[in-house]
Coordinates of C-alpha atoms and ligand atoms in Angstrom, one line a residue:
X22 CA 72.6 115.6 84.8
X23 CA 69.3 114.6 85.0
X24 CA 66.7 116.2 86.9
X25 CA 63.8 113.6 86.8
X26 CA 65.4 111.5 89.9
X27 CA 66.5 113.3 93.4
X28 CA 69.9 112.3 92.6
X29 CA 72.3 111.1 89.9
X30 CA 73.9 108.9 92.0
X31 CA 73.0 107.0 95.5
X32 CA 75.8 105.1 97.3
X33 CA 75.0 102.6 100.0
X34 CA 78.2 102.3 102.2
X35 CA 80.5 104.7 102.8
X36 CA 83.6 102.5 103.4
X37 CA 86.8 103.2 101.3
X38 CA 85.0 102.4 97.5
X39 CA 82.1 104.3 98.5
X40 CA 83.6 107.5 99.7
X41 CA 85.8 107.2 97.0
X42 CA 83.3 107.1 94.0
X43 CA 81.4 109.8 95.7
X44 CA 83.7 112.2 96.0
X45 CA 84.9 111.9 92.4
X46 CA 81.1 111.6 90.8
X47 CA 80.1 114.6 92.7
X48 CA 83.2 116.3 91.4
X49 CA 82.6 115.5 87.8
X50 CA 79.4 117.8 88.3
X51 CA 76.8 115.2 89.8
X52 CA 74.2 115.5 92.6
X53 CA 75.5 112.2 95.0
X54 CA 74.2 111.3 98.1
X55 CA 75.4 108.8 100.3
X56 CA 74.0 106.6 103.4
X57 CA 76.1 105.4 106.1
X58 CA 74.2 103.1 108.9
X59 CA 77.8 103.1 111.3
X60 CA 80.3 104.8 111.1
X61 CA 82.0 106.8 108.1
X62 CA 85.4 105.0 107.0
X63 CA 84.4 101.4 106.8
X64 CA 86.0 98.3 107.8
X65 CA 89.3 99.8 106.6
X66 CA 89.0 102.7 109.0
X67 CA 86.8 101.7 111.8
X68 CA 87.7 98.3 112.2
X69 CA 90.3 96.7 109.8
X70 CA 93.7 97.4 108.4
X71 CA 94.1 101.4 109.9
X72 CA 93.6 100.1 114.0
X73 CA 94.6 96.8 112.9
X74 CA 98.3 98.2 112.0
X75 CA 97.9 100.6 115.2
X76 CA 98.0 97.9 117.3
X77 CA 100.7 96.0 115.2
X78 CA 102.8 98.9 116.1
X79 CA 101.8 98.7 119.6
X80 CA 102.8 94.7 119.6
X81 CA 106.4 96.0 118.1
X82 CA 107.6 97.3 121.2
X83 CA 108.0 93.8 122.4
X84 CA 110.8 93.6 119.8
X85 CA 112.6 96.7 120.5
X86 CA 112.8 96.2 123.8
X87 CA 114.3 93.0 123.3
X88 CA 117.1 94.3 120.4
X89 CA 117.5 97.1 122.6
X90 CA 120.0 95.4 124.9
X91 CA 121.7 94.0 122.0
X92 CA 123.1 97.6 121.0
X93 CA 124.2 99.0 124.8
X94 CA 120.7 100.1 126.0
X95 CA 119.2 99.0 128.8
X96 CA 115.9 99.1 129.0
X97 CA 114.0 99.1 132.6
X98 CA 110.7 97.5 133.6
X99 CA 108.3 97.5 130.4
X100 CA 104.4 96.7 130.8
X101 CA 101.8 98.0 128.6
X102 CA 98.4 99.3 129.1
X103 CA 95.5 97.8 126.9
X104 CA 92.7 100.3 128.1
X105 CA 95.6 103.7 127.3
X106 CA 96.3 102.3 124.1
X107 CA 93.2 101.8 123.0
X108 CA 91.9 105.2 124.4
X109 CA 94.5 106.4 121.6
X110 CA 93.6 104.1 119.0
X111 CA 90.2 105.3 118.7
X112 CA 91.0 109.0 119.3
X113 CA 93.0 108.5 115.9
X114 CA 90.1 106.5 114.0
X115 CA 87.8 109.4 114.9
X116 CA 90.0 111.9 113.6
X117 CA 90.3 110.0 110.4
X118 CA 86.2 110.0 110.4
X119 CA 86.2 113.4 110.8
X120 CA 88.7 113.4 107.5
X121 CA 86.2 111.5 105.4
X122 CA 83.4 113.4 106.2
X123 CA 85.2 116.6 105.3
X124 CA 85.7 115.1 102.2
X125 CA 82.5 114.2 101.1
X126 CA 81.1 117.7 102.4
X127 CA 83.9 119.1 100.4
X128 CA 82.8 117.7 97.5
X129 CA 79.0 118.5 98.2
X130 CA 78.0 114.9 98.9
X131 CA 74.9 115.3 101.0
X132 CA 75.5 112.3 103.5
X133 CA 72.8 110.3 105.5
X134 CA 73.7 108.7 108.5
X135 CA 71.0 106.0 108.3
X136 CA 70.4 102.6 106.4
X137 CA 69.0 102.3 103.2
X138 CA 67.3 99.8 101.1
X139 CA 66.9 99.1 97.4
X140 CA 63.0 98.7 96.4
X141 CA 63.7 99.2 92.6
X142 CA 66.3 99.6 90.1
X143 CA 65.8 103.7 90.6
X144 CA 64.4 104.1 94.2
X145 CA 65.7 103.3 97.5
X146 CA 64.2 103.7 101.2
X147 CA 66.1 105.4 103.7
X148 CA 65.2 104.2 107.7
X149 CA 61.8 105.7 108.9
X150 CA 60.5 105.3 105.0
X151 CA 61.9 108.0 103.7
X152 CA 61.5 107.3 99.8
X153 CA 64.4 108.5 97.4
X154 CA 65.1 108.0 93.7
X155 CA 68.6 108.0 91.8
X156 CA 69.3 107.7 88.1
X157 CA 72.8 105.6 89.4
X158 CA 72.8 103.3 92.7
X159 CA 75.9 102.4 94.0
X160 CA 76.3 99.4 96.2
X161 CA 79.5 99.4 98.6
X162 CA 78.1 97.7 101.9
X163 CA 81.7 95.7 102.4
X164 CA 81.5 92.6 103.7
X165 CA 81.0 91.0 107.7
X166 CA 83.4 88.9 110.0
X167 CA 81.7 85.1 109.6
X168 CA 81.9 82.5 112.3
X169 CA 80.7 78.6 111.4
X170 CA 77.6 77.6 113.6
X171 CA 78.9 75.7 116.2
X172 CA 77.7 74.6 120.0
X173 CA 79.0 77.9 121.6
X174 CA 80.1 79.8 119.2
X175 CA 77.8 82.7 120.8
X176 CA 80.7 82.9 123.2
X177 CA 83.7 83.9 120.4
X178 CA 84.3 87.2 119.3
X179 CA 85.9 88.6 115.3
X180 CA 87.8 90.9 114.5
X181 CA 85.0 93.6 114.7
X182 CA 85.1 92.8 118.5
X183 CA 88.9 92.8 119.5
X184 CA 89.1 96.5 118.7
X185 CA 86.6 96.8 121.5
X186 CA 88.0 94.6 124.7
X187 CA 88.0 96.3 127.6
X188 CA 90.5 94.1 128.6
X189 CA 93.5 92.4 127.1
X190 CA 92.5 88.6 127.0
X191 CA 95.8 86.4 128.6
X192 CA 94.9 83.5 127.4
X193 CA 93.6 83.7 123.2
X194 CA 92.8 81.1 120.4
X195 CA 92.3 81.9 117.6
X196 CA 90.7 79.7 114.5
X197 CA 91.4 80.2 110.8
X198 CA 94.8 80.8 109.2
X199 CA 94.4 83.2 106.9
X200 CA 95.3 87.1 106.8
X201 CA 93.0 88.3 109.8
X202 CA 94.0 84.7 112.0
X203 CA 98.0 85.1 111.9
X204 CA 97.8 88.8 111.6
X205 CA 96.0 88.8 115.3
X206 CA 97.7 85.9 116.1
X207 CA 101.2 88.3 115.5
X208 CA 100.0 91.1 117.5
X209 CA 98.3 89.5 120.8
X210 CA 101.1 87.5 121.5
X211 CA 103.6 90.7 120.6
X212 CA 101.5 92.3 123.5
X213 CA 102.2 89.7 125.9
X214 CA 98.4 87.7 125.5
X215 CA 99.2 83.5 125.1
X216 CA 97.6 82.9 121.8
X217 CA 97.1 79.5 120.6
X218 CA 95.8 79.1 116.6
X219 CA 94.0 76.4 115.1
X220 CA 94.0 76.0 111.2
X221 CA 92.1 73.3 109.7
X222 CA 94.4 72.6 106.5
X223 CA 97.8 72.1 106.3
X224 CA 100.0 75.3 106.4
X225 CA 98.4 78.6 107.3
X226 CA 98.1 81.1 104.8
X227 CA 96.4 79.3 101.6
X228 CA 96.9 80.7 98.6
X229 CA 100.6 82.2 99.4
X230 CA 103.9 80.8 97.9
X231 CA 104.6 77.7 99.9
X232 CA 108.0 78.9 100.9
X233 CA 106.7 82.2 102.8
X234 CA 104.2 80.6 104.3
X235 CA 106.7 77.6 105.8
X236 CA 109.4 80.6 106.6
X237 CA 106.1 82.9 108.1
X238 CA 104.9 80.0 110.5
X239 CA 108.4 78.6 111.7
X240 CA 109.2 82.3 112.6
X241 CA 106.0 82.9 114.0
X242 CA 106.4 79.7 116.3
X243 CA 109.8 80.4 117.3
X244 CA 108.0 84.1 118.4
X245 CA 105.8 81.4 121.3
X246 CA 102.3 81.2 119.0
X247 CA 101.7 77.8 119.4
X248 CA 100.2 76.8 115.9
X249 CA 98.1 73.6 115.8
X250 CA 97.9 73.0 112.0
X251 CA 95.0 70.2 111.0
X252 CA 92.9 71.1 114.1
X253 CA 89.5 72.6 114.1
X254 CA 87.2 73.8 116.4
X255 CA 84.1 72.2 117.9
X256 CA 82.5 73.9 121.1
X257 CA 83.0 76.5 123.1
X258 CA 81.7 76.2 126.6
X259 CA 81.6 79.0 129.2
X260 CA 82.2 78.2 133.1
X261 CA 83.6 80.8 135.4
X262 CA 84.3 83.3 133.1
X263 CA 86.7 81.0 131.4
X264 CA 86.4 79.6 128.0
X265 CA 86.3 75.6 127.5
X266 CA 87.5 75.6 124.1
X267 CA 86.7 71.5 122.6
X268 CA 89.0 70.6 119.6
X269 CA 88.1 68.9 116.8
X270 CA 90.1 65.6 118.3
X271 CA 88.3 65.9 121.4
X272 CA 91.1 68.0 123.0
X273 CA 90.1 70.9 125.6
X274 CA 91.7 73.7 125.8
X275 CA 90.7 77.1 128.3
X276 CA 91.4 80.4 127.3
X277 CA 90.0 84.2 128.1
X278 CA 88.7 84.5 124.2
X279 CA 88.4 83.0 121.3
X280 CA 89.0 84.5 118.1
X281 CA 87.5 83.8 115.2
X282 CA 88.9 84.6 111.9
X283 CA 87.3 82.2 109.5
X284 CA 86.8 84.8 106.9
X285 CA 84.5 87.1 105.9
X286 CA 80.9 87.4 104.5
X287 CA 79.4 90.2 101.6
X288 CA 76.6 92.6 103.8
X289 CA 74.0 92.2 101.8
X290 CA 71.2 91.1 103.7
X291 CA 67.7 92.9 103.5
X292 CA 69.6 95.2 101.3
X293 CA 66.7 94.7 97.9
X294 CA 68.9 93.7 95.5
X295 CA 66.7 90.5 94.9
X296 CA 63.8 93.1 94.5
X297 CA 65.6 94.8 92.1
X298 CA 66.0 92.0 90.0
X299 CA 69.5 91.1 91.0
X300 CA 70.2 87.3 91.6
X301 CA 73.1 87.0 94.5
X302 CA 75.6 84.4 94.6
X303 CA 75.5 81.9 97.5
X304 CA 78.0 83.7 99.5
X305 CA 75.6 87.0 99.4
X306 CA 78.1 88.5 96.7
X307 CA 76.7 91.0 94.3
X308 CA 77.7 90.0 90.5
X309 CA 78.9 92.4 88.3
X310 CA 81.5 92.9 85.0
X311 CA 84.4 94.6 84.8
X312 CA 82.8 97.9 84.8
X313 CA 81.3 97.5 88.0
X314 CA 77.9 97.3 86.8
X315 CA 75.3 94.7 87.7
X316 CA 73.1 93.0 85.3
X317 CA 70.5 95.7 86.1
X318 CA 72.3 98.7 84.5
X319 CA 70.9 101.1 86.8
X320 CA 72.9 99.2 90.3
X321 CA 76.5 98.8 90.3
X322 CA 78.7 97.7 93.3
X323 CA 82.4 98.0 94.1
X324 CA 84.9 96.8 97.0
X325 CA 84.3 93.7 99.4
X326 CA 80.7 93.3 98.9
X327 CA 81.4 92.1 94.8
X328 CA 84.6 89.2 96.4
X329 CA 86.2 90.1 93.4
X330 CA 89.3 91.1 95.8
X331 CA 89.1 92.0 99.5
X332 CA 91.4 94.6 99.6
X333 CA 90.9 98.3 100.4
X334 CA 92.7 99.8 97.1
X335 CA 91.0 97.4 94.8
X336 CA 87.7 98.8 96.3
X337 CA 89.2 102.5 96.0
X338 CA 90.5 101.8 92.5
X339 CA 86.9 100.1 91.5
X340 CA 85.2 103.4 93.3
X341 CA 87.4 105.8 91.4
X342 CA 87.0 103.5 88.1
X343 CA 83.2 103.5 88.3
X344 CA 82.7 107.1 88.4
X345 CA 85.2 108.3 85.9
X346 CA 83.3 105.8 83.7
X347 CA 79.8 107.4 84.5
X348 CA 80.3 110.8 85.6
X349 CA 83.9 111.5 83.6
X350 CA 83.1 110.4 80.5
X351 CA 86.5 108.0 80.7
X352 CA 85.9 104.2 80.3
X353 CA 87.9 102.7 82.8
X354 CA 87.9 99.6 83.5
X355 CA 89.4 97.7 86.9
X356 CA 92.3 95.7 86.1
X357 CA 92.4 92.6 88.5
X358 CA 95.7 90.9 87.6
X359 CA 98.7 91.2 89.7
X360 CA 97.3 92.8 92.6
X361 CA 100.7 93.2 95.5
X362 CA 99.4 92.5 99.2
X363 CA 100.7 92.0 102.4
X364 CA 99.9 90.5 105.7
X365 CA 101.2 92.1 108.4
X366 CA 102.3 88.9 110.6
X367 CA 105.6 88.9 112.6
X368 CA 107.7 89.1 110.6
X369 CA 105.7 90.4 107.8
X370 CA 105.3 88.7 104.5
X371 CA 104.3 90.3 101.4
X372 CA 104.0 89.2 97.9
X373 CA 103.1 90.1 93.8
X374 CA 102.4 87.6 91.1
X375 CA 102.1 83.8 91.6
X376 CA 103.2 81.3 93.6
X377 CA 106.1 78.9 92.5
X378 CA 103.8 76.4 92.3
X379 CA 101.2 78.2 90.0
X380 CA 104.2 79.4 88.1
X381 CA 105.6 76.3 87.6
X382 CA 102.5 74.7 86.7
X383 CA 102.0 77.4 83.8
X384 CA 105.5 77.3 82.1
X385 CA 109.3 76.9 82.6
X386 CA 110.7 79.4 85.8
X387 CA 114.0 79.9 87.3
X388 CA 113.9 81.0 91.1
X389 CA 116.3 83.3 92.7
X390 CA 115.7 82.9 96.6
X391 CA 118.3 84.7 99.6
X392 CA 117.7 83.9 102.9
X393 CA 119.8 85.8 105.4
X394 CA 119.6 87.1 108.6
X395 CA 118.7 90.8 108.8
X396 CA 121.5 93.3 109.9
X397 CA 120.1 94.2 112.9
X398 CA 119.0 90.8 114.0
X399 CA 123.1 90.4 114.6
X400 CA 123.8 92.2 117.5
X401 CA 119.8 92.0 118.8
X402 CA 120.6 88.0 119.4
X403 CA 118.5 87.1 116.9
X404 CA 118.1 84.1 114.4
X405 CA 115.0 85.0 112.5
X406 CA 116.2 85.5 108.8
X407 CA 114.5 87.0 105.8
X408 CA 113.2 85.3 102.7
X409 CA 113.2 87.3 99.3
X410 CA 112.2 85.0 96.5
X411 CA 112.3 86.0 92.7
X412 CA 110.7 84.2 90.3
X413 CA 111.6 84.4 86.7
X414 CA 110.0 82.9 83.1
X415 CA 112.8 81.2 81.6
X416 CA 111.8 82.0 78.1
X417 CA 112.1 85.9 78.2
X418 CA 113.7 86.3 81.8
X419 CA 110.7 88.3 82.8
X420 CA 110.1 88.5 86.6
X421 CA 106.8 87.4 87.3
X422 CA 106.8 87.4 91.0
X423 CA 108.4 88.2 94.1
X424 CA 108.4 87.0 97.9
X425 CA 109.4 88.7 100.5
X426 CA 109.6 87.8 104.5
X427 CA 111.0 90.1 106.6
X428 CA 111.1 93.4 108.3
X429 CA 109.8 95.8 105.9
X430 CA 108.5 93.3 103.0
X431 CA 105.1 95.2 102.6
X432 CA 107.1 98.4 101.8
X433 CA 109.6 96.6 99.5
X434 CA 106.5 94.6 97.3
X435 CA 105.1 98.0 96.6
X436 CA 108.2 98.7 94.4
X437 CA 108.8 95.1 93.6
X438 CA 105.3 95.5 91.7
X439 CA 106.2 98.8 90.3
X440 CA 108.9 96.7 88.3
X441 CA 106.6 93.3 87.9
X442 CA 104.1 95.0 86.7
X443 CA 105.8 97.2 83.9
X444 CA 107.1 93.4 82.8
X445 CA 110.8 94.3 84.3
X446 CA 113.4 91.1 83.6
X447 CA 115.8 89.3 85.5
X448 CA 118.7 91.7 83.7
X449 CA 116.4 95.1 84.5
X450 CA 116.5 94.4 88.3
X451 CA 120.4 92.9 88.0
X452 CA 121.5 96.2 86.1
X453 CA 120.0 98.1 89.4
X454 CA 122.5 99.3 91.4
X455 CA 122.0 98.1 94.7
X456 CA 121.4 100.2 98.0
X457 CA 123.6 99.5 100.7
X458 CA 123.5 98.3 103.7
X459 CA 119.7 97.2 103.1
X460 CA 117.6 93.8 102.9
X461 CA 115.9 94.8 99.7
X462 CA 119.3 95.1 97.9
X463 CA 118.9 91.2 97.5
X464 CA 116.1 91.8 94.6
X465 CA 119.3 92.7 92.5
X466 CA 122.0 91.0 93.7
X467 CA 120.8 87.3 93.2
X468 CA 123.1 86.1 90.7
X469 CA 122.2 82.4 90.5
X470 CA 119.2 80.4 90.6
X471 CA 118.1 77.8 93.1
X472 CA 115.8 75.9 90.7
Ligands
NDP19 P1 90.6 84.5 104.8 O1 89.7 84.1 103.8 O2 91.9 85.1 104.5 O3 90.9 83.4 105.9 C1 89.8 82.6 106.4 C2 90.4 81.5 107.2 O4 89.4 80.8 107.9 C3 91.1 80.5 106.3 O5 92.2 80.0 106.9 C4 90.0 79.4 106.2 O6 90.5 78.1 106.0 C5 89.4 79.4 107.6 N1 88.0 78.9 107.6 C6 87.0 79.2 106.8 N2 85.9 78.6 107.2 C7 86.2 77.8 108.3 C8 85.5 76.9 109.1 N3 84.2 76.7 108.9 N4 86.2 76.3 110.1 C9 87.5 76.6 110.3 N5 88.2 77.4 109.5 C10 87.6 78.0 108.5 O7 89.7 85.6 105.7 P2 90.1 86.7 106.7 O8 88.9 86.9 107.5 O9 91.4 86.4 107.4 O10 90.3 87.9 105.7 C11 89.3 88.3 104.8 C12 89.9 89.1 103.7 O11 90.2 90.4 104.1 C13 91.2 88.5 103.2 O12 91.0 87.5 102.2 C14 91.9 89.7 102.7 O13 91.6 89.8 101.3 C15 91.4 90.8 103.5 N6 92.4 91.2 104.5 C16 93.5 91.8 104.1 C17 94.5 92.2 105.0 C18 95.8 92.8 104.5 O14 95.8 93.2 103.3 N7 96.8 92.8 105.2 C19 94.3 92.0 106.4 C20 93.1 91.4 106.8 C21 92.1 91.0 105.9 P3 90.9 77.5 104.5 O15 92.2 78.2 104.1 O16 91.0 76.1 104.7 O17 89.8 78.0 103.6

């Protein structure tokens, strides 16, 4: 590797796509070093989908409780405690630090816990002006909770923040309808807050198959989140400690917090990209092609801060794809298509491939849908049923997507996309014996289709 920089490759950011080129460019024989201004681990670890499913567990126990009875126990006084949990929370988030690190010093990454800047394609200033140069430079800064300007607005907290109440908020609203929104809007009212949502549009969760997202918000109503579809917000107004929240249709509303999830921004500012030559997209986002590269060849960027998509294993699959194509000699692109996700809402929804409607609108399907309710919903009392949707080209038979509602969806999709994704038809997943008593042995018994 070349000697006439400091190193062969810089990253900036060490967040899940980061860490992971780092590790694996360093272990194809480079000299890496990489800059972290927070804290190692990234909105992933530190304050996204690891604490974020922590406390979805935590919200679960509302539900156990309640089946409990169902099945013979009984179950004495429950109450839960917002500062213990937390205490625990983060004990676990800094052990998974800790894990990172050891990684990267593993690996002989030489890690600087500062901020760094780009001046030009090769060099890069490090706080207090330290001056470093880098044949490869590797943005992964992630991307930043947004909040619209509006009167107030000073008083709402994101997602970054509700990691970090020091106490439970009774009263929440939350704005936006997307995967952070009704993901929050899940949990706080599984640990006994009031939570209130406002989505501007019609049906939360844009972009998802219009069938999961009815089933998701009917079963997320019937769970007490009041969801005011159509509504915005306007102000927020402090007075007592209480929150004056003013709709969008003049309506007030007080709460304890306000939430908003109204999506997120690329972290990009005062970064040097510019400086570099790079020219950012309006949103901040840093372009680049397939291989990760920008159009200065030296920079390339990976994960949340590109918006190709906001998902920690597409930003771990562009990390490892980047430095195998580098460092390991192995082009690699990053292959965008059909990527499975899952929002953990109550009940969960998860899904690969396209919507019916986007389906429909490209060729001839047949859907395969079973809605039931769950086994253990029975003796629990419960109504809440499952959705698992299938939906098939009807040329070849080729199952193009699934849907899935329901307990355990998010675990089911990732084999669902196992099968999708290796082109599986409608007779592959029919010939599958199925495994019973489950809810995923619906994916192969479907026999008929709805549409
Ligand atoms: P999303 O883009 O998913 O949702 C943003 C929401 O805010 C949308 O409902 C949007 O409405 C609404 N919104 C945007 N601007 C305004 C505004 N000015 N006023 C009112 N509402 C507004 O962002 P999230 O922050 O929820 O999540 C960011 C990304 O992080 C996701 O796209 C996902 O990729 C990732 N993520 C993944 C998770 C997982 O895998 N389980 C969990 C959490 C996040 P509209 O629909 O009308 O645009």
């Amino acid at each position: 590797m070349s000697e006439a920089f400091d190193y062969d490759l810089f990253v900036i950011g060490g967040g899940s796509g980061g860490v992971r080129a780092a590790r694996v460019a360093a272990e194809a024989g480079a000299r890496v070093a990489l800059a972290e201004e927070y804290r190692m681990g990234g909105t992933c670890v530190i304050r996204g989908c690891v604490p974020k499913k922590l406390m979805m567990y935590a919200s679960q126990f509302r539900d156990h409780f309640e089946n409990a009875a169902g099945y013979g126990w009984t179950v004495g006084e429950t109450s839960f405690d917002w500062s213990r949990f937390i205490a625990a929370k983060d004990a676990e988030i800094a052990r998974l630090e800790g894990i990172y690190r050891g990684v990267l010093t593993r690996a002989g990454v030489e890690m600087f816990p500062c901020r760094a800047e780009i001046r030009d394609p090769h060099s890069l200033e490090l706080a207090g002006g330290y001056r470093i140069s880098a044949k490869h430079i590797l943005v992964a800064t992630g991307g930043r909770p947004w909040k619209p300007p509006l009167p107030g607005i000073e008083h709402a907290i994101t997602s970054d923040d509700i990691f970090h109440l020091e106490e439970q908020p009774r009263r929440l609203l939350i704005v936006g309808g997307g995967y952070v929104a009704c993901e929050f809007a899940g949990i706080m009212n599984g640990l006994g807050s009031q939570v209130r949502q406002f989505y501007r549009g019609d049906q939360i969760l844009r972009g998802f198959d219009d069938e999961l997202r009815d089933h998701v918000a009917e079963a997320m109503r019937d769970r007490g989140i009041a969801i005011d579809v159509g509504r915005d917000i306007a102000a927020i107004e402090k007075h007592d400690g209480a929150l004056r929240v003013v709709a969008d249709n003049g309506e007030v509303t007080v709460v304890d917090a306000v939430l908003m999830a109204t999506g997120r921004q690329p972290h990009t500012d005062g970064l040097g990209l510019e400086r570099a030559g790079i020219e950012l997209a309006p949103s901040g986002a840093v372009p680049v092609d397939r291989w990760s590269q920008t159009p200065v060849p030296s920079i390339y960027a990976v994960g949340d801060v590109t918006e190709r998509v906001e998902l920690t294993p597409a930003a771990i699959r562009e990390g490892q794809a980047f430095a195998r194509t580098v460092f390991g000699g192995i082009a690699t692109p990053v292959d965008h298509t059909l990527v499975p996700s899952a929002v953990f809402t109550q009940p969960e929804a998860a899904s690969v491939g396209p919507t019916e409607a986007a389906a429909r609108a490209a060729g001839e399907v047949r859907v395969y849908r079973a809605r039931f309710r769950p086994m253990l919903h029975i003796l629990a009392g419960r109504s809440e049923t499952m959705l698992i949707k299938l939906i098939v080209r009807a040329s070849d038979h080729t199952v193009i997507a699934c849907h899935i509602v329901g307990h355990g969806a998010a675990e089911i999709i990732q084999m669902a996309a196992i099968a999708v994704g290796m082109g599986a038809t409608k007779e592959d997943f029919d010939r599958t014996l199925a495994v019973h008593p489950t809810a995923a042995e619906e994916l192969v018994t479907m026999r008929e289709p709805v549409s």
